[in-house]
Coordinates of C-alpha atoms in Angstrom, one line a residue:
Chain K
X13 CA 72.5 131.0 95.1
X14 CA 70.3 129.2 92.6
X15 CA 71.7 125.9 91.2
X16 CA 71.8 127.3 87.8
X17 CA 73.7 130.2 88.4
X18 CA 75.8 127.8 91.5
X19 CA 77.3 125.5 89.5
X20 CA 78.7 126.9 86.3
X21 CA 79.5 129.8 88.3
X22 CA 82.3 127.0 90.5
X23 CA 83.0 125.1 87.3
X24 CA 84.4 128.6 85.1
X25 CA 86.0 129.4 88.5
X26 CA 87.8 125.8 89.0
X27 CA 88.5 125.8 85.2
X28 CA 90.3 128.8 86.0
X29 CA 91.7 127.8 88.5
X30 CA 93.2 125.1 87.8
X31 CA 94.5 126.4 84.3
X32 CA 95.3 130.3 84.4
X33 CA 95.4 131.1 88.5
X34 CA 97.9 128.4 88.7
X35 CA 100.0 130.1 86.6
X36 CA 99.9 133.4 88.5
X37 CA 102.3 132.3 91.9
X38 CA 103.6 134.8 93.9
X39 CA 106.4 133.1 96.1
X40 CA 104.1 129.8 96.3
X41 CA 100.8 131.7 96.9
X42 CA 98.0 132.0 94.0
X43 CA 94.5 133.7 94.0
X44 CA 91.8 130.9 95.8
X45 CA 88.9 131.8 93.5
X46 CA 86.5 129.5 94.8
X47 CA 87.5 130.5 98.2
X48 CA 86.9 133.8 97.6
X49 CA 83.5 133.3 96.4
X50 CA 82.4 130.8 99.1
X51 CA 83.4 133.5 101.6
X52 CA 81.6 136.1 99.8
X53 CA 79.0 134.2 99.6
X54 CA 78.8 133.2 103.1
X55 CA 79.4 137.0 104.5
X56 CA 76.5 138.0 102.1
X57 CA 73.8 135.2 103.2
X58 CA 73.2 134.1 107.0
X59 CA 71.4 131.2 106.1
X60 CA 72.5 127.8 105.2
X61 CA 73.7 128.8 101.8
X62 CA 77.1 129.8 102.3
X63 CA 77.6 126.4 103.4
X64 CA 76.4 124.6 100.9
X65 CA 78.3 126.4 98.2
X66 CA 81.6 125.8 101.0
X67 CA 80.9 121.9 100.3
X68 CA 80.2 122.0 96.2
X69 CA 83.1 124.6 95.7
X70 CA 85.2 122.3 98.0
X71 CA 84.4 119.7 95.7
X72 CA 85.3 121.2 92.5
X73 CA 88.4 122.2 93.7
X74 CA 89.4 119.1 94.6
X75 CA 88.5 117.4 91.0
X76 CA 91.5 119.0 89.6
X77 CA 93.8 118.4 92.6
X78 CA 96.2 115.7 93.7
X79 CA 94.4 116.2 97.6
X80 CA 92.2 113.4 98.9
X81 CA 88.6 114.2 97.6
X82 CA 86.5 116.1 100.0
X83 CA 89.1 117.7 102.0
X84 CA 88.8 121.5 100.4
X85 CA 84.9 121.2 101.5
X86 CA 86.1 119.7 105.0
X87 CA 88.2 122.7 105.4
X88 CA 85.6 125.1 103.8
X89 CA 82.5 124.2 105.6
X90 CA 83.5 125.3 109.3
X91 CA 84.5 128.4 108.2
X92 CA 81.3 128.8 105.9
X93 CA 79.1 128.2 109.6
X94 CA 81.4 130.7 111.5
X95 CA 81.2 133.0 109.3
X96 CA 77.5 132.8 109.2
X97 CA 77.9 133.4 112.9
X98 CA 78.7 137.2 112.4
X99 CA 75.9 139.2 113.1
X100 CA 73.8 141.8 110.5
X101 CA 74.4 142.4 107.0
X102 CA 77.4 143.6 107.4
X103 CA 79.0 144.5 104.1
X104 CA 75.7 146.6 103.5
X105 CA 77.2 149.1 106.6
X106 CA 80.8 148.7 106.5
X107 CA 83.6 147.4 103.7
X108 CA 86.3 146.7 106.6
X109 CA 84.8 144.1 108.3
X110 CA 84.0 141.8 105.2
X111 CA 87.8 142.6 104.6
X112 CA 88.3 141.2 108.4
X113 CA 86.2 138.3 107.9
X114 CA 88.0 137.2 104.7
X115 CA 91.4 137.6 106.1
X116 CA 90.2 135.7 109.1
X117 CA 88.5 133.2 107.1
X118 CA 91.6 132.5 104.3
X119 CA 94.0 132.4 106.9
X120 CA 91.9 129.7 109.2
X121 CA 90.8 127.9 105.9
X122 CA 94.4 127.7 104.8
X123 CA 95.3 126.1 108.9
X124 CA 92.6 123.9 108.3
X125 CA 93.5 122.6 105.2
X126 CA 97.1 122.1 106.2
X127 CA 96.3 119.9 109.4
X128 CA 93.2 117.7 106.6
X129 CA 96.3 117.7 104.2
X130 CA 98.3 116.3 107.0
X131 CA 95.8 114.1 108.8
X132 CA 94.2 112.6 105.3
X133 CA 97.1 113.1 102.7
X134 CA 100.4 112.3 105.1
X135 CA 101.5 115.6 103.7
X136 CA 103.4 117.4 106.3
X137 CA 104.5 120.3 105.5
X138 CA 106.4 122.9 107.8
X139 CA 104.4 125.1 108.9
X140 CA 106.3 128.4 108.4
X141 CA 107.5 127.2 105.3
X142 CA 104.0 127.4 104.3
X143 CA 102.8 130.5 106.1
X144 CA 105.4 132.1 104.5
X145 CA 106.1 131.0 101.3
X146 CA 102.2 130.0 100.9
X147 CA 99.8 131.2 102.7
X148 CA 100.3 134.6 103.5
X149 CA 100.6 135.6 99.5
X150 CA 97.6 133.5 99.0
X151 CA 95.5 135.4 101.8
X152 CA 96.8 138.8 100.7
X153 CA 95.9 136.9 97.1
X154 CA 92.5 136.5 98.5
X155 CA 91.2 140.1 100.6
X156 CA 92.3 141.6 97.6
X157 CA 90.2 139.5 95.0
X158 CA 86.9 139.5 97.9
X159 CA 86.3 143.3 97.1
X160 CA 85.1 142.6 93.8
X161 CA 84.1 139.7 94.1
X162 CA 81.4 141.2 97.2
X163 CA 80.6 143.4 94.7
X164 CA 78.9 141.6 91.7
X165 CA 77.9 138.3 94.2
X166 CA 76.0 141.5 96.5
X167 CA 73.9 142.3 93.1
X168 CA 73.6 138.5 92.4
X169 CA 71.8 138.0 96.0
X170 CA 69.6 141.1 96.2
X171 CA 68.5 139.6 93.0
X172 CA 67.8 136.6 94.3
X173 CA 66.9 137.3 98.1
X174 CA 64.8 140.7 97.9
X175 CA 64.3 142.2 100.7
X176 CA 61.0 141.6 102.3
X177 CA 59.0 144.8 103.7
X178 CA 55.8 144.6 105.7
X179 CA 53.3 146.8 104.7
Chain H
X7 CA 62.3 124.6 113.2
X8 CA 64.8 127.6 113.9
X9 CA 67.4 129.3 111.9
X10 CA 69.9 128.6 113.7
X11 CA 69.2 124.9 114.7
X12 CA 68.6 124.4 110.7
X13 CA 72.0 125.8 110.3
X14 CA 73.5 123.6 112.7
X15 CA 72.0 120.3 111.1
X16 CA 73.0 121.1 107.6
X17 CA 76.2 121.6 109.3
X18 CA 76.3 118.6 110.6
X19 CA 75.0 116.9 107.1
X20 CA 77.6 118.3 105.1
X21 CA 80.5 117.6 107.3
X22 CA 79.3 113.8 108.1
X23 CA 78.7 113.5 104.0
X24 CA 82.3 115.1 103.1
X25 CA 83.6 112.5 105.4
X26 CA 81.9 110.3 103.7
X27 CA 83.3 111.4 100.4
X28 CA 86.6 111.1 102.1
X29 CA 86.1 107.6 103.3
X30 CA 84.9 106.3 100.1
X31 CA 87.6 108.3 98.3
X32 CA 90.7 106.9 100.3
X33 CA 89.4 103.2 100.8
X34 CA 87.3 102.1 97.9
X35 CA 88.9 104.2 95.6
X36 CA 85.2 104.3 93.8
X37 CA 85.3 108.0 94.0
X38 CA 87.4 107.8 90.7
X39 CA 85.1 107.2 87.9
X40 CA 82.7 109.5 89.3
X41 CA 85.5 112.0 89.3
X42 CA 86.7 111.6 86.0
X43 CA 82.9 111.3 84.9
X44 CA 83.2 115.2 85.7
X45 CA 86.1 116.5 84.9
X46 CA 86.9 114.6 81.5
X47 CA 84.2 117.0 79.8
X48 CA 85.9 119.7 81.4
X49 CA 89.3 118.6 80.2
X50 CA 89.2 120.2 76.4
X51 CA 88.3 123.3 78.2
X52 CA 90.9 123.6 80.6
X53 CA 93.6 122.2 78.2
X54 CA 92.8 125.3 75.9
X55 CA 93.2 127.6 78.9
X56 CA 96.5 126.3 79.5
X57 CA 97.6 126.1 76.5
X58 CA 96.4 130.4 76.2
X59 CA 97.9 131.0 79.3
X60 CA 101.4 129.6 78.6
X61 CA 101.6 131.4 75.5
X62 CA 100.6 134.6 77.4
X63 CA 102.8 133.8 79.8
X64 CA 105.7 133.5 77.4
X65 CA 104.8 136.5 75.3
X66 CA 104.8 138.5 78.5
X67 CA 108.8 137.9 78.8
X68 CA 110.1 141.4 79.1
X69 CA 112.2 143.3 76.7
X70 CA 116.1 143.0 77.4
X71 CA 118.7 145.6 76.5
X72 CA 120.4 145.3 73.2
X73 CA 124.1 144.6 74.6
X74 CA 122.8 142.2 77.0
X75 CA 121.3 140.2 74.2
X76 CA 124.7 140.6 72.6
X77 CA 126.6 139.6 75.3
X78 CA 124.1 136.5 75.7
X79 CA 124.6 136.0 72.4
X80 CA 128.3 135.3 72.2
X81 CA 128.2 133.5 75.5
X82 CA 125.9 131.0 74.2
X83 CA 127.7 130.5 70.9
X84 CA 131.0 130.0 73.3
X85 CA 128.8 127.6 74.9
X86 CA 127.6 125.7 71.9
X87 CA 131.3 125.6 70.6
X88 CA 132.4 123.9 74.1
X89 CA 129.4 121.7 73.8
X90 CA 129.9 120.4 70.1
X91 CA 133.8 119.1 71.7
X92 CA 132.3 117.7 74.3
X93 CA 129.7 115.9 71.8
X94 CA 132.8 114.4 69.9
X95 CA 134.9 113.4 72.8
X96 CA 131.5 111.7 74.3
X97 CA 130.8 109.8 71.2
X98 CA 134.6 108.6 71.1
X99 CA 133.8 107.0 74.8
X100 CA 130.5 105.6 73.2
X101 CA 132.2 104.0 70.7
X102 CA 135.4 102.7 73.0
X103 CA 132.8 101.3 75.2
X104 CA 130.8 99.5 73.0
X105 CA 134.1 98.2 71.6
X106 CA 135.1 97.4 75.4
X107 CA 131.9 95.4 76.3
X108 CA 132.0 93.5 73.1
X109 CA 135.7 92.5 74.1
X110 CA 134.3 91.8 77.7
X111 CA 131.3 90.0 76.5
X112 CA 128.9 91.8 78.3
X113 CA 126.3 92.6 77.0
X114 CA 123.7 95.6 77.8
X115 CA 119.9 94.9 78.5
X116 CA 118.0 98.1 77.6
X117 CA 114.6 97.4 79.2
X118 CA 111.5 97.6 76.6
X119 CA 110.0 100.8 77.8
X120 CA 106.5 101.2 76.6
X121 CA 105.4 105.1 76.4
X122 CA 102.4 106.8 76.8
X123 CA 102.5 110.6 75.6
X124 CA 99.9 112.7 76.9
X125 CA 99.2 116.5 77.3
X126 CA 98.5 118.6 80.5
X127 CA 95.3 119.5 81.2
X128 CA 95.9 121.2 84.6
X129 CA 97.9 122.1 87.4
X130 CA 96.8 121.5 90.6
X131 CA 94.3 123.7 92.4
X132 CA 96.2 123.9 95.9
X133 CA 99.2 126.1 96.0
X134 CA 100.7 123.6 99.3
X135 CA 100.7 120.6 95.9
X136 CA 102.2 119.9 92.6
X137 CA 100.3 117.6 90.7
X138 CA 99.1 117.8 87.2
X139 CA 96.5 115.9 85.6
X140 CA 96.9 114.7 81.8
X141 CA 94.6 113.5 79.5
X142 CA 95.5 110.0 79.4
X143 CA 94.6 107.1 81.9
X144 CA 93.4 103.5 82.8
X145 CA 92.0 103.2 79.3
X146 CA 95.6 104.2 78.1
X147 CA 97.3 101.6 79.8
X148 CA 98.4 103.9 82.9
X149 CA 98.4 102.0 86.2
X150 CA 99.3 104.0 89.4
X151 CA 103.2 104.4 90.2
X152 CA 103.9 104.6 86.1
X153 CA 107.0 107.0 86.0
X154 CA 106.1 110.3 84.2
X155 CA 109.4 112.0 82.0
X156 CA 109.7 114.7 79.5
X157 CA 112.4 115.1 77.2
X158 CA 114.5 116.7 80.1
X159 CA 114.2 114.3 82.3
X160 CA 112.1 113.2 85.0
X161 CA 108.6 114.2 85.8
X162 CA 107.3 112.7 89.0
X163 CA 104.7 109.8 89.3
X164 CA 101.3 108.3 88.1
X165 CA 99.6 108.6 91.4
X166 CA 96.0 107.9 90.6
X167 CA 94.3 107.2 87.4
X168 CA 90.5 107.4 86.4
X169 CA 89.7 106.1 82.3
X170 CA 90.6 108.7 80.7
X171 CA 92.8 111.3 83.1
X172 CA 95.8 110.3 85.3
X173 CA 97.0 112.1 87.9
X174 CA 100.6 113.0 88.1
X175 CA 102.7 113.6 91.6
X176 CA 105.4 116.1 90.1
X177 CA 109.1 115.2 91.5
X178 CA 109.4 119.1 93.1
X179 CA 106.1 118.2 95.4
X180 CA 107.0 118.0 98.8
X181 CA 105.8 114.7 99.7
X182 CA 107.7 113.1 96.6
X183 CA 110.2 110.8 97.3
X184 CA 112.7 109.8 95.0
X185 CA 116.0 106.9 94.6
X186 CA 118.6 108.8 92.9
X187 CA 122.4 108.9 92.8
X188 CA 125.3 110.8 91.3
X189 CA 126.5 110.5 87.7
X190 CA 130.3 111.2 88.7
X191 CA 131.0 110.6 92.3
X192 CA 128.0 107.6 92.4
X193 CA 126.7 109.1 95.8
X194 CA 123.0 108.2 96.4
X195 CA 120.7 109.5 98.8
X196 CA 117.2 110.2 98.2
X197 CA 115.5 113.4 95.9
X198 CA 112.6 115.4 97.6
X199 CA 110.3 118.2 96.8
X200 CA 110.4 121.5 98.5
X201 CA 107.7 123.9 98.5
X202 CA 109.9 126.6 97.0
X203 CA 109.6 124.4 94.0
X204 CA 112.9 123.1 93.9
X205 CA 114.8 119.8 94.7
X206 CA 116.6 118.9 98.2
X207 CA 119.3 115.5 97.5
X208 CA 118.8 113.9 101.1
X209 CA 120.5 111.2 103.2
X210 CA 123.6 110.5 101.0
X211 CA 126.2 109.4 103.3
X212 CA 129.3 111.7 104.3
X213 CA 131.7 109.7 103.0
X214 CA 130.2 110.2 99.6
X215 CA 131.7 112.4 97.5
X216 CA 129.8 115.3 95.9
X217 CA 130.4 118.4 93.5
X218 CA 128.5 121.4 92.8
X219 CA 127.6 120.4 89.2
X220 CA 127.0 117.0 88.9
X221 CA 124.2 115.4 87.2
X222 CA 122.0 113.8 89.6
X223 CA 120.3 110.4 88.3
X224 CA 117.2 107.8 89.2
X225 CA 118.8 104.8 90.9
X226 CA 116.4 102.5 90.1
X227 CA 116.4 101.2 93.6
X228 CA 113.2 100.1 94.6
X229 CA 111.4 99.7 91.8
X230 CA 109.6 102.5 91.4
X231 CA 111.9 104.5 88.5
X232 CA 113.9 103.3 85.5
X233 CA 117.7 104.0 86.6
X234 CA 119.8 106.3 84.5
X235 CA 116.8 109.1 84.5
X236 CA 118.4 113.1 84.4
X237 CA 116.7 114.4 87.8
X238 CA 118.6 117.4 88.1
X239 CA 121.8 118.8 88.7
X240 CA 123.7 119.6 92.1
X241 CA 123.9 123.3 92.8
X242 CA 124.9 123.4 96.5
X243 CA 126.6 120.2 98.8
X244 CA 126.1 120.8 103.0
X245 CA 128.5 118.6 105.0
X246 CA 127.4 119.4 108.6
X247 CA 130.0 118.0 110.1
X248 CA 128.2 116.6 113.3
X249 CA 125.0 114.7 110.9
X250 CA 124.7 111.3 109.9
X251 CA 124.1 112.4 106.7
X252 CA 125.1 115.3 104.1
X253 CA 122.3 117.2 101.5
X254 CA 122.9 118.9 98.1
X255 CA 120.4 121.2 96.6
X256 CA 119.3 120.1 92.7
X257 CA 118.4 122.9 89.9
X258 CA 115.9 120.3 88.2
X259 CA 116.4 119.7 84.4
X260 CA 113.1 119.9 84.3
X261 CA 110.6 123.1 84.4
X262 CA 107.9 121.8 86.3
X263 CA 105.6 125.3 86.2
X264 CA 105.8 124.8 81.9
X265 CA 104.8 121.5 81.3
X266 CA 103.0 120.9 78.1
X267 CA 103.9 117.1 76.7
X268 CA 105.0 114.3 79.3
X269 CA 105.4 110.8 78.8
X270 CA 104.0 107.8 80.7
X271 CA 106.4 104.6 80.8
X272 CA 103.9 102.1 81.0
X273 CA 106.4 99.1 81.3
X274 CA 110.2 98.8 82.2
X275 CA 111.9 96.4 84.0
X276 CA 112.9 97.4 87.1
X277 CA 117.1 97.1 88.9
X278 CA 117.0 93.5 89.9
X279 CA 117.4 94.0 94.1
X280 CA 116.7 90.4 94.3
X281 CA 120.5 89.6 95.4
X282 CA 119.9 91.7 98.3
X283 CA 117.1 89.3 99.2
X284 CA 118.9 86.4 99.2
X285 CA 121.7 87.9 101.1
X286 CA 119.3 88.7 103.9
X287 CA 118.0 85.3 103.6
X288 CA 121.4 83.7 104.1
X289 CA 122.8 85.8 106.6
X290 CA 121.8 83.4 110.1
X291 CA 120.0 85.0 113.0
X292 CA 121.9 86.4 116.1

């Protein structure tokens, strides 16, 4: 993702965040935009980019919250790299396992931020207090925002990554 | 070089620079004006999509049925009629205790709050917090642990401040911790957030007495709050009779999800706990 299309595509989506997701909590869970498109991102390109983007889109999530700064990309950037991991393109051959790899990915993101929260804010929370009451809407918040998401980030990346053929 | 060992070291950059964002961010607190160098631009923008929100939010109340309305209807005006004796029997102890404390000579200090109005920008972007961020800050006069109120009551918190933005530790987040006490019975015991969104009165003592329906109050103890502040009001007492210590559960005065104007008390004088000092000071050592 270029930085011109990168960054005022993670401001509008922290904006929004921060001012009209907010408002849209089910039980205590609301719609991780950023998250979303990090891990969209990151299931779409192999290379180091999904990464990157987990780090910047941690960061503007964190201007307009009360967390110590740095500790949505802490929680992010793992799960960028893991993701990365998975082999093949594989939203190209099947829609399931992008769906697999974004539950997986919410749900550890979510685990991750909780024990940063804990570890860097003193926040401790109960835990399934939180699954419960947080992070499971959020997740279910999240697979079901990654499906469009996949598909207007998947035209944005063969746009910019076309596919290479030897002749 | 590899694509997966390229991978791996700007792995290994961005997680040892985020910690380094971290560091900087909780020690030096320098992280701040370079924060609010960002998001103050952004501000206007994300006031405005509040501000649209909560409107849409509020014209997406759903019709009611007619006789409910009705029935609504002539509950609150039985309401307001009960409230407007109370209004007059309240005045007549206003006036018999000014009366009373003139006779007494004593004479009531009202600290000289100074106030800071401000609008929300935001709520925060982590659904485990509740902060908001207003548009007022250092530059304002705002100094971290300001108490925030609204014309309901209590807010939460001034937790960190940049020039120009403040950000505010709402008292329903679970890592708030407020001195409060009873208006009727005078129990104290100390307010806290719960993720649900509500409020949780802890660690009042079980010889305290408490009633579903009292107002529950800032104590002033410790500093941090002007006393007297409406928190909330009791809606459930548990006396487990084997704890130390008995809980109430608080319906806050306050909605916390439909905050537009707060206010920033930028100076009070805090309860006077200094006799407490000198108590500990004379009591000899064992």
């Amino acid at each position: 993702m270029s930085l011109q299309f990168g960054i005022p595509l993670f401001i509008i989506a922290a904006l929004l965040q921060a001012a009209v997701l907010s408002h849209l909590r089910v039980y205590g869970g609301q719609p991780d935009l950023i998250v979303v498109i990090v891990l969209a991102w990151s299931t779409l390109d192999r290379d180091r980019e999904g990464m990157i983007w987990a780090f910047v889109g941690g960061l503007f999530l964190d201007l307009f919250s009360g967390a110590p700064f740095g500790i949505s990309s802490l929680a992010l950037i793992p799960i960028a790299y893991f993701i990365g991991l998975t082999e093949a393109q594989v939203y190209r051959t099947n829609i399931v396992l992008p769906l697999m790899l974004t539950l997986a990915g919410a749900l550890a993101y979510h685990g991750l931020y909780l024990l940063l929260l804990r570890f860097f804010g003193g926040v401790s929370l109960s835990w399934s207090e939180a699954l419960g009451y947080v992070t499971l809407p959020s997740v279910i918040f999240d697979v079901i925002l990654v499906i469009p998401a996949l598909r207007l980030l998947s035209g944005w990346y063969t746009r910019l990554h076309p596919r290479q053929v030897k002749i | 070089m590899r694509r997966e060992s390229r991978r791996l070291l700007t792995f290994g950059v961005l997680l040892l620079l985020t910690l380094g964002l971290l560091g900087l961010g909780s020690r030096l607190s320098i992280i701040r004006p370079l924060i609010s160098a960002v998001t103050l631009p952004l501000s206007p923008i994300a006031r405005l999509l509040t501000g649209g929100t909560e409107t849409i939010a509020g014209l997406s109340t759903p019709e009611e049925d007619p006789e409910v309305l009705k029935a609504r209807n002539r509950e609150l005006e039985k309401t307001v009629a009960e409230m407007q004796v109370e209004i007059v029997r309240l005045r007549e102890i206003e006036r018999d205790y000014y009366r009373l404390s003139g006779l007494v000579n004593y004479t009531t200090q009202h600290p000289d709050e100074n106030i800071v109005t401000a609008n929300v920008i935001s709520r925060d972007t982590s659904s485990y917090l509740r902060w908001i961020i207003i548009n007022r800050g250092a530059r304002d006069g705002i100094k971290v642990g300001n108490p925030v109120i609204s014309d309901l009551g209590l807010v939460g918190r001034v937790e960190k401040v940049a020039a120009n933005l403040s950000w505010i530790r709402l008292a329903n987040d679970p890592a708030s911790l407020i001195n409060a006490r009873t208006q009727e019975s005078r129990a104290e015991g100390i307010v806290t957030g719960l993720l649900q969104g509500g409020l949780r009165m802890d660690k009042i003592p079980q010889t305290q007495l408490m009633d579903v329906g009292d107002l529950v109050l800032t104590s002033g103890l410790g500093g941090m709050f002007p006393a007297d502040i409406v928190i909330g009001q009791v809606t459930n007492v548990s006396k487990p009779p084997a704890e130390l210590f008995q809980t109430a559960e608080v319906r806050p005065t306050v909605d916390y999800n439909n905050l537009d104007i707060v206010s920033v008390i930028t100076a009070f004088i805090p309860v006077d706990t200094s006799v407490f000092d000198e108590q500990i000071q004379a009591t000899p050592n064992p």
